[in-house]
Structures are given as C-alpha cells and as structure tokens.
Tab-separated table of C-alpha atoms in Angstrom:
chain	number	residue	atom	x	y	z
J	25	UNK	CA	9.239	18.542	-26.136
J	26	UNK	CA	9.001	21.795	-24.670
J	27	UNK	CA	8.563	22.853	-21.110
J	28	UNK	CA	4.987	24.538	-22.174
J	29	UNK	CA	3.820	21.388	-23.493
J	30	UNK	CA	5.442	19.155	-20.634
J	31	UNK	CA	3.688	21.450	-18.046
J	32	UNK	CA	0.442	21.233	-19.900
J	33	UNK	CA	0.525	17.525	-20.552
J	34	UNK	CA	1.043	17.286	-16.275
J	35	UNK	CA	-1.677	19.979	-15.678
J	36	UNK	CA	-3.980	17.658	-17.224
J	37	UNK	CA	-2.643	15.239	-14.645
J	38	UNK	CA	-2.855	16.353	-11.742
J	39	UNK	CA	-6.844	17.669	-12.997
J	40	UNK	CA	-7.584	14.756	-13.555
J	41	UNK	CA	-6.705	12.755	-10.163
J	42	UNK	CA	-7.184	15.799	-8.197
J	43	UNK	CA	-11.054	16.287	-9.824
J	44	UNK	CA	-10.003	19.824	-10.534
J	45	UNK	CA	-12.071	21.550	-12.773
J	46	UNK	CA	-10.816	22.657	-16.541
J	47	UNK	CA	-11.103	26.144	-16.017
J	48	UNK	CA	-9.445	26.164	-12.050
J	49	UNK	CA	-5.999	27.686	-12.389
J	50	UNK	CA	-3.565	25.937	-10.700
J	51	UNK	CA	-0.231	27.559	-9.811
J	52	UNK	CA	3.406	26.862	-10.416
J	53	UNK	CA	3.910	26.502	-6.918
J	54	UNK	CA	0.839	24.367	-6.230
J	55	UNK	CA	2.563	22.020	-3.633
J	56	UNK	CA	1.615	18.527	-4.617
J	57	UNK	CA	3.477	16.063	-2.673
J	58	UNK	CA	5.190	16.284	0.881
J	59	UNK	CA	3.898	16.852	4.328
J	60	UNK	CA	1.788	20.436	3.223
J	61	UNK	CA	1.036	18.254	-0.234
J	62	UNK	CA	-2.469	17.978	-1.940
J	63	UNK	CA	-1.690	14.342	-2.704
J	64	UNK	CA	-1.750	11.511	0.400
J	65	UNK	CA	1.754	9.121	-0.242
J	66	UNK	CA	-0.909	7.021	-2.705
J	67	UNK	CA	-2.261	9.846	-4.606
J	68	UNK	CA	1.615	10.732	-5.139
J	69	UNK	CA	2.312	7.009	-6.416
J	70	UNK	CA	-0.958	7.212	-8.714
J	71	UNK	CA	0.704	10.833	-9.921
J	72	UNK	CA	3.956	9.085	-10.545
J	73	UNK	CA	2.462	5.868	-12.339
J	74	UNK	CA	0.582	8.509	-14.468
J	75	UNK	CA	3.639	10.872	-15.329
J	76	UNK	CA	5.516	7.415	-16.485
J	77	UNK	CA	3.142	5.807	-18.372
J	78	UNK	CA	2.342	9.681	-19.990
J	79	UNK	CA	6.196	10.846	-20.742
J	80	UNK	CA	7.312	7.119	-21.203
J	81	UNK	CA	9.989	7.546	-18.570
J	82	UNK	CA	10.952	5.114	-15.171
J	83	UNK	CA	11.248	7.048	-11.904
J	84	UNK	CA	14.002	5.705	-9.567
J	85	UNK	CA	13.171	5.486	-6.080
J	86	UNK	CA	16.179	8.246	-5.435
J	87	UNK	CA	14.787	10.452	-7.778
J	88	UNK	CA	11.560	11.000	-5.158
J	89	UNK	CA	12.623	13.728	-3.664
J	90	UNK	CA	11.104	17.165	-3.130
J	91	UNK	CA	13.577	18.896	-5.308
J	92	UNK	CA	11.855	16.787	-8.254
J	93	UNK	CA	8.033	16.163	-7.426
J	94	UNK	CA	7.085	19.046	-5.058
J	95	UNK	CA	5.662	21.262	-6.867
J	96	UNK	CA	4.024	21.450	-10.876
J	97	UNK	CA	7.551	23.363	-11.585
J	98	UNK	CA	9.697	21.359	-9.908
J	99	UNK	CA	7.839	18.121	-11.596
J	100	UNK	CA	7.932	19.930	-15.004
J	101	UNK	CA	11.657	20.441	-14.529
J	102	UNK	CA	12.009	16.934	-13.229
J	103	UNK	CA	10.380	15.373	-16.512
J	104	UNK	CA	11.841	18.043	-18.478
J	105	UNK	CA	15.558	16.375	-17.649
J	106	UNK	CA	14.687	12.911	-17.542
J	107	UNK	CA	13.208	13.299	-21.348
J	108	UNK	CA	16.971	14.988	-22.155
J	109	UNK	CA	18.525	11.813	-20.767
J	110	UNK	CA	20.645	9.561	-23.463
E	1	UNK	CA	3.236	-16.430	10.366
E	2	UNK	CA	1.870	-16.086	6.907
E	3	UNK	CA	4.591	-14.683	5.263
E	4	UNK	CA	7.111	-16.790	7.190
E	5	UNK	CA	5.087	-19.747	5.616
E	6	UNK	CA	4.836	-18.784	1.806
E	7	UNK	CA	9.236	-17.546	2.326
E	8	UNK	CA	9.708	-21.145	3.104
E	9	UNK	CA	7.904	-22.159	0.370
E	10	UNK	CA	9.827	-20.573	-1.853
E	11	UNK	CA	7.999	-17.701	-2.468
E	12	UNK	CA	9.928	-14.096	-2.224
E	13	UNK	CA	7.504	-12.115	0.169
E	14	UNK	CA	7.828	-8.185	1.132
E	15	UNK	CA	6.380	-7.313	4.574
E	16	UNK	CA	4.911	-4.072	4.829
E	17	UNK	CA	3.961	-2.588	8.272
E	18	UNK	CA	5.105	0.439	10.478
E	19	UNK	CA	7.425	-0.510	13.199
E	20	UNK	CA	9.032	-3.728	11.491
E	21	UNK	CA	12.121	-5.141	13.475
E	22	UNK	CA	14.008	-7.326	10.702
E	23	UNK	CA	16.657	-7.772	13.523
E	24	UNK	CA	14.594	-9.765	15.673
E	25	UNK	CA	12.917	-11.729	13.384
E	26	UNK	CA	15.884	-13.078	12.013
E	27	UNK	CA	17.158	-13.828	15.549
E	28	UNK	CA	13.267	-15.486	15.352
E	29	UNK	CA	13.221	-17.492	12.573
E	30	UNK	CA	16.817	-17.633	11.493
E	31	UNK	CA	18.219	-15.975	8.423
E	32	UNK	CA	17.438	-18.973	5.721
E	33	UNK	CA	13.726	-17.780	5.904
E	34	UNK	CA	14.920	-14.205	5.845
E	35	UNK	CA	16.578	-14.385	2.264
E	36	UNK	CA	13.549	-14.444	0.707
E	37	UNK	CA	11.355	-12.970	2.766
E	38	UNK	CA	12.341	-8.477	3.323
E	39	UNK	CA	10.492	-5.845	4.773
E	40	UNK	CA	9.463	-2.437	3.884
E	41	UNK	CA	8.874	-0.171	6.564
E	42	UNK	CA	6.287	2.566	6.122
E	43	UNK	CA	7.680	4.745	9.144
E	44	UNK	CA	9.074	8.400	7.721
E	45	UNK	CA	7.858	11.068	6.345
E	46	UNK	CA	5.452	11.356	3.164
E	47	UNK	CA	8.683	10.979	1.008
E	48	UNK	CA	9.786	7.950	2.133
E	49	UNK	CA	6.121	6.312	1.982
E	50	UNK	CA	5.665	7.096	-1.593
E	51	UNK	CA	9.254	5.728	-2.059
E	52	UNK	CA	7.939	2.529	0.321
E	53	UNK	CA	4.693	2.522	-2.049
E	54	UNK	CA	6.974	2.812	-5.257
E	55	UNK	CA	9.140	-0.232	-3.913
E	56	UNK	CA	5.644	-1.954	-3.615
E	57	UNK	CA	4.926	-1.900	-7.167
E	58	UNK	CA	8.355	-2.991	-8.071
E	59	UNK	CA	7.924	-6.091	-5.619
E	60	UNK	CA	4.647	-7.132	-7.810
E	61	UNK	CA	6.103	-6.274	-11.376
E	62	UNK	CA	8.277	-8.795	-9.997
E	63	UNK	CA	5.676	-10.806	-9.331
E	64	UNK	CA	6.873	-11.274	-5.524
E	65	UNK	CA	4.175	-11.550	-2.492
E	66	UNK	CA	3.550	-8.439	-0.328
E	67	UNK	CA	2.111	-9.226	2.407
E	68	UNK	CA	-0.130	-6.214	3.881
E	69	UNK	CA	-1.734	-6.478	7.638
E	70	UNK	CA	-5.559	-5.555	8.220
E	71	UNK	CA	-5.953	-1.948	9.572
E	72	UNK	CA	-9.257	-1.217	10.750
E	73	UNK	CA	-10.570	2.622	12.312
E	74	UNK	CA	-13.671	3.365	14.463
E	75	UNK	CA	-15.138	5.367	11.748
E	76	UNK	CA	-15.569	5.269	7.932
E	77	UNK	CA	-17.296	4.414	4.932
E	78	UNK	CA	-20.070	1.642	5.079
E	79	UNK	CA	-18.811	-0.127	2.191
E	80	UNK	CA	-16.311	-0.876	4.290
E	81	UNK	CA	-17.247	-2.322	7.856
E	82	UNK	CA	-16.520	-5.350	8.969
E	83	UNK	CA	-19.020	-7.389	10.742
E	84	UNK	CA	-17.382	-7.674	14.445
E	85	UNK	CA	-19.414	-8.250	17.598
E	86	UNK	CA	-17.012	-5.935	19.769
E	87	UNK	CA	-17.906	-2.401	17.954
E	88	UNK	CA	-17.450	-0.783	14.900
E	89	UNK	CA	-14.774	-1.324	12.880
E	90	UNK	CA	-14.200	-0.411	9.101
E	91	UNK	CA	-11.364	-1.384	6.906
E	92	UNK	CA	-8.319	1.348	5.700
E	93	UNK	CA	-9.695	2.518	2.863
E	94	UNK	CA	-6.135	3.618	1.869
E	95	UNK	CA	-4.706	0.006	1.318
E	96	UNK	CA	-8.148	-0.598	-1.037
E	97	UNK	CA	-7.061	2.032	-3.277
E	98	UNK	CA	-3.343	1.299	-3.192
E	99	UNK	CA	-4.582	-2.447	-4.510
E	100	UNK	CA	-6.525	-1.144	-7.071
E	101	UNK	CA	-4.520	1.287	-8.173
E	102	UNK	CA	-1.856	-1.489	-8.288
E	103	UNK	CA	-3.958	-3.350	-10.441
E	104	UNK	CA	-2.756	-6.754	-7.101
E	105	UNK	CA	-4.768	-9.198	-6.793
E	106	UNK	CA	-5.995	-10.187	-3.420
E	107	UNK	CA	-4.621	-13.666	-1.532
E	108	UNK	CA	-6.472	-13.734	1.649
E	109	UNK	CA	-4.383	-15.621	3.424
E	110	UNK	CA	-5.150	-16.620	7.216
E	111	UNK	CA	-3.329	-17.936	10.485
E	112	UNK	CA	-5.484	-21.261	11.889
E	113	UNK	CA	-5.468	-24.212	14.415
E	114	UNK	CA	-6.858	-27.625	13.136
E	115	UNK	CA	-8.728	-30.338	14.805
E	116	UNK	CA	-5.037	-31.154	16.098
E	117	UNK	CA	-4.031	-28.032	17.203
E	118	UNK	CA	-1.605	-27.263	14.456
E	119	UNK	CA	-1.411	-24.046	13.142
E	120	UNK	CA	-2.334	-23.926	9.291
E	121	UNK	CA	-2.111	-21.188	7.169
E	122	UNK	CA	-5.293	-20.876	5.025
E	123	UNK	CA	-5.010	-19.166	1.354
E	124	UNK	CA	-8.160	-18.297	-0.582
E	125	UNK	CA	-8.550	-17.899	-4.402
E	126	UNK	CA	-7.498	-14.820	-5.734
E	127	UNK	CA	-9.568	-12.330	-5.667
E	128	UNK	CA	-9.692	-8.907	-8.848
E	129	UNK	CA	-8.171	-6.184	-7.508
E	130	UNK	CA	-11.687	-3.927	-6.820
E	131	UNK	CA	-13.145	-2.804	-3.086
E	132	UNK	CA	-16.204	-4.542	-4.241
E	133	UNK	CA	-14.644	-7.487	-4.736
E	134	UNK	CA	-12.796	-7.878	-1.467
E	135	UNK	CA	-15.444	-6.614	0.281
E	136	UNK	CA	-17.782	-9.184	-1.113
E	137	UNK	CA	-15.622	-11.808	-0.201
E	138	UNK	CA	-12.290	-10.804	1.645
E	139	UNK	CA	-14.750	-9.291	4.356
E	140	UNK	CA	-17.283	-12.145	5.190
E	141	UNK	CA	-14.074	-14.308	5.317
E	142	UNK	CA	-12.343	-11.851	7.768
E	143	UNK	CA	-15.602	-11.698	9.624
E	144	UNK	CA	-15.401	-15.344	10.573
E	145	UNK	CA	-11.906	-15.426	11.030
E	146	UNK	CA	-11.956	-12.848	14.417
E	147	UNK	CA	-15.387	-14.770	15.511
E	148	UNK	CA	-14.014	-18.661	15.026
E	149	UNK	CA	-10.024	-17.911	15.633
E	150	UNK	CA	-10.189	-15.007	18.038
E	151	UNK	CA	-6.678	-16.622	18.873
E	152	UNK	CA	-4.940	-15.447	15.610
E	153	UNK	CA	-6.207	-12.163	15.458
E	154	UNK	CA	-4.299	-9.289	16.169
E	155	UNK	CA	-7.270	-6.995	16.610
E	156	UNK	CA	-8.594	-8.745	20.005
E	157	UNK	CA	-4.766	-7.779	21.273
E	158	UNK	CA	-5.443	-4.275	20.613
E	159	UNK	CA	-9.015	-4.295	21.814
E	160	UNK	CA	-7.491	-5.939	25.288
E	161	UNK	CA	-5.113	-2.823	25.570
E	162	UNK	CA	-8.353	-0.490	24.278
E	163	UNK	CA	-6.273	0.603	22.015
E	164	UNK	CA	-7.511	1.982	18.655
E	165	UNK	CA	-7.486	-0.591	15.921
C-alpha cells in the first residue's frame, strides 16, 4: 500500500473521531496525540483501536511513542513500517 | 477491598488509580493476594496514559477484572449527576467513554457491613457497556450506597478534607 493511500485511509480517521468536516484540510503536522495533542489519552486509544482494526496491524505498548503517533506523518510513517513487517 | 476480594477468589484483577503504592499493599495484604491482583498507574504524561489505557484493553481481551474507582467533579453534564445530599456531584465522563469504547461491561461492585458487622462485598449483574445503562442503574445504586454506607465511601473522606471530589 502506498503512503498516499495509508495517509488517506488515516485522514478519514482522524475525521471521523475528531467530527472534522470532509472538506477541512488537515495538515501533516496536525499534532494529534501528546500534551499540545487534539486527542485526550482516550481519544488516542479510540485512534489506535481504529488504525488496528483499519490496517489489520497490533500496536505494542513500546511502539506509543511520539516518534510514531504524534503527528498524521509520523502515524503514516508508523503504519507505513509496521505493514512492511515480515 | 473489592479487588482484594475477587484476587482471592481467584480472579486476576488490574487496579487502576493515580497514586497506587503496590509496595504497601503487599506489606498490607501479603504477596499471595498480590499475584493475581497488579496495578496500573495512570500518573505520567499523556503517553504513558494511553499506554496505561492500551494495557487496559489487553487486561479485558484477557478477560481479567479492572477494577476502576468512582471520580466525581463539581460540574458537568446532567446525564451524569449523582443524587448526593452534600452538593453536586457528577460522574467522570471520561471513564464512561473509555467503557464504551471498550465495549466492558459494568460489575458494580460495593464495600458493605451486615447485620453482624462484617464487611461484604456486594456485586450486581452486569450491566451493557452504554452511559445510559449505568446511569440507569449503576447511579441509583451508587446513590444509596454514600446515603446507607457513608462508612465505605471514599467521597465523605474527601468532602471532610473539602477537598474536590
């Protein structure tokens, strides 16, 4: 899958639990989890439940870190790699 | 006392709280209660509560007990009071939508004295995971509990220190 599509597929994501409207841009750097986050700590775990269930992959408690769920690039990177795992 | 309770009964249960001190309830209750019976501790930053919130929905996949404490605020949503003679007090609507986002159903479980002055835990039916649901029923229940066993209740601890709940 490509990074497009992964992004896209997360877009409509985060839209959805953060009521964003279809046509609201929302940036690469939108900041969606962490102290300055959109998300509260159970918004974040409803975001994470989502991107498994949606990408078919199992987030490790180690793996929640900023470096991988910060921001909509760092989560499309994130997903990107976990999808390229054997 | 609940969770120390449904440990010994065999069940494994996962205390959540801020603040927990695993050290001195061992020294408490001794460690054979302890084995099944582990803590998660919401105190960090937002990073380590989603991690806390993730380890929560491991616990029930495993289909373990978590045992969550009643927070109440001054303020908030209707749907949510409590009925308490002191003042005002609404439940955290944060914990309803962690349960039904969790899909977990409800156990209210309570802390009371029989006619001989033992103390008895109390577990109600399950109840769906939904606010409407444990409102219905988890708060009428809870409502009674701080008016008949003042005793058990946490809450009239803080309200002595005027503490917020």
């Amino acid at each position: 899958m490509s990074r497009n599509a992964i992004r896209r597929r997360i877009e409509a994501l985060v839209r959805r639990l953060y009521n964003a409207e279809e046509d609201e841009p929302l940036s690469e750097e939108l900041v969606l989890l962490g102290e300055d986050g959109s998300f509260d700590s159970v918004a974040a775990l409803q975001l994470l439940l989502a991107v498994e269930e949606e990408f078919g992959i199992v987030v490790q408690d180690e793996e929640i870190r900023p470096e991988n769920l910060k921001s909509l690039s760092c989560l499309t990177r994130f997903i990107e790699g976990k999808l390229c795992e054997p | 006392m609940v969770v120390r309770v449904l440990a010994q009964r065999g069940h494994e249960v996962i205390k959540t709280g801020m603040g927990l001190d695993p050290a001195g309830r061992i020294k408490r209750w001794g460690k054979g209660s302890y084995r099944r019976w582990q803590s998660l501790d919401y105190d960090g930053d937002r990073w380590h509560r989603v991690r806390v919130l993730n380890r929560v929905r491991q616990a029930l996949e495993r289909n373990a007990i978590v045992h969550v404490g009643i927070r109440g605020f001054p303020r908030g949503d209707a749907d949510l009071e409590i009925d308490f003679c002191y003042k005002k007090f609404f439940l955290d609507p944060q914990i309803l939508r962690l349960i039904e986002i969790l899909r977990a159903p409800v156990l209210p479980c309570f802390a009371v004295c029989d006619y001989k002055g033992r103390v008895v835990i109390k577990i109600y039916p399950a109840l769906a995971a939904s606010t409407k649901e444990i409102m219905s029923t988890f708060g009428p229940l809870y409502a009674r509990y701080l008016r008949e066993f003042p005793e058990y209740a946490n809450i009239w601890a803080r309200v002595i220190r005027q503490a917020e709940f």
